Short mmCIF file of C-alpha atoms and ligand atoms in Angstrom, two decimals:
data_model
loop_
_atom_site.label_atom_id
_atom_site.label_comp_id
_atom_site.label_asym_id
_atom_site.label_seq_id
_atom_site.Cartn_x
_atom_site.Cartn_y
_atom_site.Cartn_z
CA LYS A 890 -16.31 27.56 33.49
CA ALA A 891 -14.88 24.09 33.33
CA LYS A 892 -18.36 22.69 33.85
CA GLN A 893 -19.69 24.83 31.05
CA GLN A 894 -16.92 23.67 28.77
CA GLY A 895 -17.46 20.07 29.74
CA ARG A 896 -21.14 20.26 28.93
CA ASP A 897 -20.51 21.93 25.62
CA THR A 898 -17.95 19.31 24.74
CA TYR A 899 -20.35 16.56 25.67
CA GLU A 900 -23.21 17.99 23.64
CA VAL A 901 -21.06 18.37 20.58
CA TYR A 902 -19.20 15.11 20.94
CA SER A 903 -22.03 12.70 21.69
CA PRO A 904 -23.93 12.85 18.40
CA ASP A 905 -20.63 12.59 16.54
CA LEU A 906 -19.79 9.44 18.40
CA ASP A 907 -23.18 7.87 17.59
CA ASP A 908 -22.82 8.98 14.07
CA SER A 909 -19.42 7.45 13.56
CA LEU A 910 -20.48 4.19 15.22
CA SER A 911 -23.55 3.78 13.04
CA LYS A 912 -21.49 4.76 10.03
CA ARG A 913 -19.09 1.96 10.79
CA VAL A 914 -21.85 -0.59 11.24
CA THR A 915 -23.33 0.49 7.91
CA LEU A 916 -19.91 0.33 6.32
CA ARG A 917 -19.40 -3.19 7.62
CA ASN A 918 -22.72 -4.39 6.21
CA ASP A 919 -22.12 -2.64 2.91
CA LEU A 920 -18.66 -4.20 2.72
CA GLN A 921 -20.17 -7.66 3.13
CA GLU A 922 -22.49 -6.88 0.25
CA ALA A 923 -19.56 -5.51 -1.76
CA LEU A 924 -17.71 -8.80 -1.39
CA LYS A 925 -20.79 -10.77 -2.42
CA THR A 926 -21.62 -8.68 -5.46
CA ASN A 927 -18.13 -7.90 -6.80
CA GLN A 928 -18.10 -4.18 -6.08
CA LEU A 929 -14.35 -4.25 -5.41
CA SER A 930 -11.81 -3.78 -8.16
CA LEU A 931 -8.11 -3.04 -8.42
CA HIS A 932 -6.15 -0.18 -9.85
CA TYR A 933 -2.45 -0.45 -10.54
CA GLN A 934 0.09 2.31 -10.17
CA PRO A 935 3.45 2.00 -11.95
CA GLN A 936 6.78 2.58 -10.26
CA VAL A 937 9.46 4.01 -12.53
CA ASP A 938 13.24 4.29 -12.49
CA GLN A 939 15.38 7.36 -13.22
CA THR A 940 14.96 6.91 -16.97
CA GLY A 941 11.18 6.80 -16.64
CA ALA A 942 11.09 3.07 -17.39
CA VAL A 943 8.59 0.99 -15.42
CA CYS A 944 10.20 -1.05 -12.66
CA GLY A 945 7.16 -2.26 -10.73
CA LEU A 946 3.43 -1.97 -10.09
CA GLU A 947 1.37 -1.53 -6.93
CA ALA A 948 -2.15 -2.93 -6.62
CA LEU A 949 -4.60 -0.59 -4.89
CA VAL A 950 -8.11 -1.67 -4.01
CA ARG A 951 -11.11 0.35 -5.19
CA TRP A 952 -14.68 0.13 -3.94
CA LYS A 953 -17.52 1.52 -5.98
CA HIS A 954 -20.41 1.73 -3.55
CA PRO A 955 -23.82 1.49 -5.28
CA SER A 956 -25.11 4.74 -3.76
CA LYS A 957 -22.08 6.51 -2.28
CA GLY A 958 -19.78 6.20 -5.25
CA TYR A 959 -16.10 5.50 -4.67
CA VAL A 960 -15.13 4.93 -1.05
CA SER A 961 -11.44 5.42 -0.25
CA PRO A 962 -9.47 2.42 1.03
CA ALA A 963 -8.17 4.78 3.70
CA ASP A 964 -11.76 4.80 5.02
CA PHE A 965 -12.84 1.18 4.60
CA ILE A 966 -9.61 -0.79 5.13
CA PRO A 967 -9.42 0.24 8.83
CA VAL A 968 -13.04 -0.90 9.31
CA ALA A 969 -12.32 -4.17 7.50
CA GLU A 970 -9.35 -4.67 9.83
CA GLU A 971 -11.58 -4.20 12.87
CA THR A 972 -14.27 -6.56 11.63
CA GLY A 973 -11.89 -9.18 10.29
CA GLN A 974 -13.29 -8.74 6.78
CA ILE A 975 -9.77 -7.79 5.72
CA ILE A 976 -8.92 -11.49 5.54
CA GLN A 977 -11.47 -12.10 2.81
CA ILE A 978 -10.71 -8.80 1.08
CA GLY A 979 -6.98 -9.42 1.31
CA LYS A 980 -7.29 -12.85 -0.29
CA TRP A 981 -9.40 -11.43 -3.07
CA VAL A 982 -6.94 -8.56 -3.67
CA THR A 983 -3.92 -10.87 -3.71
CA ALA A 984 -5.55 -13.36 -6.07
CA GLN A 985 -6.80 -10.65 -8.44
CA ALA A 986 -3.43 -8.86 -8.46
CA CYS A 987 -1.54 -12.11 -9.08
CA ASN A 988 -3.93 -13.05 -11.85
CA ASP A 989 -3.56 -9.68 -13.57
CA ALA A 990 0.22 -9.79 -13.07
CA ARG A 991 0.33 -13.17 -14.78
CA TYR A 992 -1.78 -11.75 -17.62
CA LEU A 993 0.70 -8.89 -18.06
CA ALA A 994 3.73 -11.17 -17.74
CA GLU A 995 2.38 -13.44 -20.46
CA ARG A 996 2.27 -10.43 -22.76
CA GLY A 997 5.75 -9.28 -21.83
CA LEU A 998 4.32 -6.21 -20.12
CA LEU A 999 5.24 -6.86 -16.50
CA LYS A 1000 8.46 -5.02 -15.68
CA GLY A 1001 9.55 -5.64 -12.14
CA ARG A 1002 7.14 -7.03 -9.57
CA MET A 1003 3.50 -6.69 -8.69
CA ALA A 1004 3.25 -5.27 -5.16
CA VAL A 1005 0.28 -6.05 -2.90
CA ASN A 1006 -0.51 -4.25 0.38
CA LEU A 1007 -0.95 -6.46 3.43
CA SER A 1008 -2.75 -5.76 6.67
CA PRO A 1009 -1.31 -6.86 10.03
CA MET A 1010 -4.02 -9.47 10.52
CA GLN A 1011 -3.15 -11.16 7.25
CA PHE A 1012 0.57 -11.25 7.91
CA HIS A 1013 0.27 -12.59 11.43
CA ARG A 1014 -2.11 -15.43 10.59
CA PRO A 1015 -0.61 -18.88 11.15
CA ASN A 1016 -1.56 -20.05 7.64
CA PHE A 1017 -0.47 -16.85 5.91
CA LEU A 1018 2.37 -18.45 3.91
CA ASN A 1019 0.16 -21.27 2.68
CA THR A 1020 -2.51 -18.82 1.61
CA VAL A 1021 -0.02 -16.86 -0.49
CA GLN A 1022 1.48 -20.00 -1.99
CA ASP A 1023 -1.96 -21.36 -2.87
CA ILE A 1024 -2.79 -18.10 -4.64
CA LEU A 1025 0.46 -18.23 -6.62
CA GLU A 1026 -0.31 -21.78 -7.65
CA GLU A 1027 -3.91 -21.06 -8.58
CA THR A 1028 -3.05 -17.96 -10.60
CA GLY A 1029 0.15 -19.31 -12.13
CA LEU A 1030 2.23 -16.28 -11.11
CA GLU A 1031 5.90 -16.88 -10.36
CA ALA A 1032 6.84 -16.04 -6.77
CA GLY A 1033 9.66 -13.93 -8.20
CA LEU A 1034 7.10 -11.52 -9.64
CA LEU A 1035 5.33 -10.81 -6.36
CA GLU A 1036 6.17 -8.22 -3.72
CA LEU A 1037 4.35 -7.74 -0.44
CA GLU A 1038 4.09 -4.32 1.19
CA LEU A 1039 4.10 -4.27 4.98
CA THR A 1040 3.85 -1.39 7.39
CA GLU A 1041 6.27 -0.75 10.21
CA GLY A 1042 3.54 -1.61 12.69
CA ILE A 1043 3.25 -5.12 11.28
CA LEU A 1044 6.94 -5.73 11.81
CA MET A 1045 7.16 -4.19 15.26
CA LYS A 1046 4.33 -6.30 16.66
CA ASP A 1047 6.05 -9.63 17.09
CA THR A 1048 9.44 -9.02 15.58
CA ALA A 1049 10.87 -12.49 16.09
CA SER A 1050 8.03 -14.23 14.29
CA ALA A 1051 7.88 -11.45 11.70
CA ILE A 1052 11.53 -12.13 10.87
CA GLN A 1053 10.76 -15.82 10.46
CA THR A 1054 7.93 -15.07 8.07
CA LEU A 1055 10.07 -12.59 6.13
CA ASN A 1056 12.79 -15.20 5.75
CA ALA A 1057 10.27 -17.79 4.61
CA LEU A 1058 8.94 -15.36 2.00
CA ALA A 1059 12.49 -14.62 0.82
CA ASN A 1060 13.18 -18.34 0.50
CA ILE A 1061 10.17 -18.75 -1.76
CA GLY A 1062 11.34 -15.77 -3.83
CA ILE A 1063 8.70 -13.26 -2.75
CA ALA A 1064 10.06 -9.75 -2.17
CA THR A 1065 9.02 -7.51 0.70
CA ALA A 1066 8.82 -3.75 1.11
CA ILE A 1067 8.20 -1.52 4.11
CA ASP A 1068 5.40 0.87 3.16
CA ASP A 1069 4.97 4.45 4.45
CA PHE A 1070 8.48 4.37 5.85
CA GLY A 1071 9.10 7.08 8.39
CA THR A 1072 5.54 7.31 9.72
CA GLY A 1073 5.75 4.49 12.26
CA PHE A 1074 8.19 3.99 15.08
CA SER A 1075 10.98 3.80 12.55
CA SER A 1076 14.08 3.02 14.38
CA PHE A 1077 16.97 2.46 12.09
CA SER A 1078 18.27 -0.34 14.27
CA TYR A 1079 15.28 -2.51 13.54
CA LEU A 1080 15.88 -2.12 9.80
CA ARG A 1081 19.23 -3.77 10.31
CA ASP A 1082 17.56 -6.92 11.63
CA LEU A 1083 14.71 -7.18 9.16
CA PRO A 1084 15.22 -9.21 6.00
CA VAL A 1085 13.25 -6.88 3.69
CA ASP A 1086 14.18 -5.84 0.14
CA LYS A 1087 12.81 -2.35 -0.17
CA ILE A 1088 11.59 0.68 1.69
CA LYS A 1089 9.01 3.12 0.44
CA ILE A 1090 9.51 6.68 1.68
CA ASP A 1091 6.16 8.02 2.80
CA ARG A 1092 4.46 10.68 0.74
CA SER A 1093 4.37 13.09 3.68
CA PHE A 1094 8.16 13.56 3.45
CA VAL A 1095 8.22 13.65 -0.32
CA SER A 1096 5.47 16.25 -0.61
CA GLN A 1097 7.49 18.72 1.49
CA ILE A 1098 10.90 17.94 0.08
CA THR A 1099 11.24 21.22 -1.79
CA THR A 1100 9.65 23.39 0.90
CA SER A 1101 10.99 22.01 4.16
CA GLU A 1102 14.64 21.44 4.86
CA LYS A 1103 13.77 18.98 7.60
CA ASN A 1104 11.69 16.84 5.26
CA ALA A 1105 14.46 17.04 2.68
CA ALA A 1106 16.90 15.85 5.33
CA VAL A 1107 14.67 12.89 6.19
CA CYS A 1108 14.46 11.87 2.53
CA LYS A 1109 18.19 12.28 2.07
CA GLY A 1110 18.96 10.31 5.22
CA VAL A 1111 16.58 7.47 4.45
CA ILE A 1112 17.83 7.14 0.87
CA GLY A 1113 21.46 7.16 1.98
CA LEU A 1114 20.88 4.65 4.74
CA ALA A 1115 18.90 2.30 2.53
CA ARG A 1116 21.62 2.35 -0.08
CA GLU A 1117 24.28 1.66 2.54
CA MET A 1118 22.23 -1.30 3.74
CA GLY A 1119 21.68 -2.64 0.25
CA LEU A 1120 17.95 -1.96 0.31
CA LYS A 1121 15.98 -0.63 -2.62
CA VAL A 1122 14.18 2.67 -2.13
CA VAL A 1123 11.03 3.96 -3.75
CA ALA A 1124 9.73 7.47 -3.13
CA GLU A 1125 5.93 7.54 -2.81
CA GLY A 1126 3.57 10.28 -3.88
CA VAL A 1127 5.89 12.14 -6.24
CA GLU A 1128 3.73 14.86 -7.73
CA THR A 1129 6.19 17.27 -9.33
CA GLY A 1130 9.34 17.23 -11.40
CA ALA A 1131 11.03 19.30 -8.71
CA GLN A 1132 10.36 16.58 -6.13
CA ALA A 1133 11.63 13.89 -8.48
CA GLY A 1134 14.73 15.98 -9.19
CA ALA A 1135 15.49 16.51 -5.51
CA LEU A 1136 15.00 12.82 -4.73
CA SER A 1137 17.16 11.89 -7.67
CA GLY A 1138 19.86 14.19 -6.38
CA TYR A 1139 19.85 12.29 -3.10
CA GLY A 1140 20.34 9.03 -4.99
CA CYS A 1141 16.78 7.76 -5.12
CA ALA A 1142 16.47 5.32 -8.00
CA ALA A 1143 12.73 4.63 -8.11
CA PHE A 1144 9.59 6.73 -7.96
CA GLN A 1145 5.86 6.34 -7.67
CA GLY A 1146 3.36 9.16 -7.93
CA TYR A 1147 0.95 11.19 -10.01
CA PHE A 1148 3.84 12.98 -11.74
CA PHE A 1149 4.70 9.69 -13.47
CA ALA A 1150 1.40 7.80 -13.55
CA ARG A 1151 -1.88 7.54 -11.67
CA PRO A 1152 -3.33 4.25 -10.55
CA MET A 1153 -5.14 2.69 -13.53
CA ALA A 1154 -7.58 -0.15 -14.18
CA LEU A 1155 -6.11 -3.09 -16.07
CA PRO A 1156 -7.25 -2.13 -19.61
CA GLU A 1157 -5.80 1.39 -19.29
CA LEU A 1158 -2.65 0.04 -17.66
CA THR A 1159 -2.21 -2.48 -20.45
CA SER A 1160 -2.18 0.21 -23.11
CA TRP A 1161 -0.04 2.46 -20.93
CA LEU A 1162 2.52 -0.31 -20.57
CA THR A 1163 2.37 -1.15 -24.26
CA GLU A 1164 3.62 2.30 -25.25
CA ALA A 1165 7.39 2.58 -25.29
CA ARG A 1166 8.56 3.94 -21.96
CA VAL A 1167 12.27 3.41 -22.30
CA GLY A 1168 14.10 6.65 -22.87
CA ALA A 1169 11.08 8.70 -21.86
CA CYS A 1170 13.26 10.19 -19.11
CA PRO A 1171 11.13 12.81 -17.39
CA LEU A 1172 13.90 13.83 -15.01
P1 C2E B 1787 -0.31 3.11 0.19
O1 C2E B 1787 -0.08 1.65 0.13
O2 C2E B 1787 0.77 3.93 0.77
O3 C2E B 1787 -0.63 3.53 -1.31
C1 C2E B 1787 -0.30 4.76 -1.87
C2 C2E B 1787 -1.47 5.70 -1.88
O4 C2E B 1787 -1.06 6.97 -2.39
C3 C2E B 1787 -2.61 5.27 -2.79
O5 C2E B 1787 -3.82 5.74 -2.21
C4 C2E B 1787 -2.31 6.03 -4.08
O6 C2E B 1787 -3.44 6.19 -4.91
C5 C2E B 1787 -1.84 7.34 -3.51
N1 C2E B 1787 -0.95 8.07 -4.40
C6 C2E B 1787 -0.10 7.60 -5.33
N2 C2E B 1787 0.57 8.60 -5.93
C7 C2E B 1787 0.17 9.74 -5.34
C8 C2E B 1787 0.53 11.14 -5.52
O7 C2E B 1787 1.36 11.52 -6.33
N3 C2E B 1787 -0.12 12.03 -4.71
C9 C2E B 1787 -1.06 11.67 -3.81
N4 C2E B 1787 -1.65 12.63 -3.09
N5 C2E B 1787 -1.41 10.36 -3.60
C10 C2E B 1787 -0.79 9.42 -4.36
P2 C2E B 1787 -5.11 4.84 -2.10
O8 C2E B 1787 -5.24 3.97 -3.30
O9 C2E B 1787 -6.23 5.73 -1.72
O10 C2E B 1787 -4.77 3.88 -0.88
C11 C2E B 1787 -4.59 4.38 0.41
C12 C2E B 1787 -4.03 3.34 1.32
O11 C2E B 1787 -4.99 2.30 1.52
C13 C2E B 1787 -2.78 2.65 0.78
O12 C2E B 1787 -1.65 3.44 1.02
C14 C2E B 1787 -2.80 1.39 1.61
O13 C2E B 1787 -2.26 1.62 2.88
C15 C2E B 1787 -4.27 1.10 1.74
N6 C2E B 1787 -4.65 0.11 0.73
C16 C2E B 1787 -4.95 0.25 -0.57
N7 C2E B 1787 -5.23 -0.93 -1.15
C17 C2E B 1787 -5.07 -1.87 -0.18
C18 C2E B 1787 -5.20 -3.30 -0.15
O14 C2E B 1787 -5.49 -3.96 -1.14
N8 C2E B 1787 -4.96 -3.91 1.05
C19 C2E B 1787 -4.61 -3.21 2.17
N9 C2E B 1787 -4.40 -3.88 3.30
N10 C2E B 1787 -4.48 -1.88 2.16
C20 C2E B 1787 -4.70 -1.21 1.00
MG1 MG B 1788 1.41 0.50 -0.43
MG1 MG B 1789 2.57 4.04 1.19
MG1 MG B 1790 -0.44 3.92 3.33
#
């Protein structure tokens, strides 16, 4: 029976494996083309405070493939990390986001900071700080208007050098946030040692906050701890007023999610930001 099962497994698994490998090779080649022919763009999602006022933006990369349509960053970023293309993509994203942030700031429309997602390979490069500083200089964005989002994995990898880099960023005036908090090896003790400014509670906890007491407890605990430690907290993926209300009740002061605003291209974002948001309290 085991033999039978083994053979069945093999027969089913093998073509899948080939398929996924060739898919990745194709994806890599297509990504190279995308970089050459400007198929990448950025969308920006606002973060809002308890009054509904904008308190930050997050840049999210978009890829419009010529034949496949939009490809999710969740699908192509991991491939770009494997191939090393993330370095080139990451530089492009950072420069574009900083440029658009400066554009908004010049018009008085940038409230809070522009946040950019970083991959481990970018953060751990020896010339990472110089790259970021060069981009700030080239785009004319103040360091005080930039925030970098890191994942727990990035910070666990080589914690001592990560702390050095975080301190260097803080000295320049660049803020840092831990993205998807709670999904990694989150130990609270490591938070104590990391000079970061903000944590972003992962959507997976937020989406279950009204239906699962355990998820509610995680949100409550993370918010309370962050506040005790003097860290800012943003809840990610807030889709309903009930979720926002529950988070608010636990002391969460900032939110990001479809309930408040979807990621938008710059023209749409510009008009969205131009409309009065103060006092629009959706909570
Ligand atoms: P992330 O940094 O945690 O970004 C939040 C993701 O949640 C985004 O997905 C956003 O569109 C989505 N989102 C926001 N509000 C809601 C909501 O209310 N409900 C739901 N269901 N989703 C919501 P997106 O844009 O597909 O990006 C996925 C991930 O890809 C990001 O997760 C980030 O890890 C990565 N990524 C995106 N852009 C970049 C980039 O420029 N560089 C790097 N290294 N990674 C990126
Ligand atoms: Mg993020
Ligand atoms: Mg996240
Ligand atoms: Mg993520």
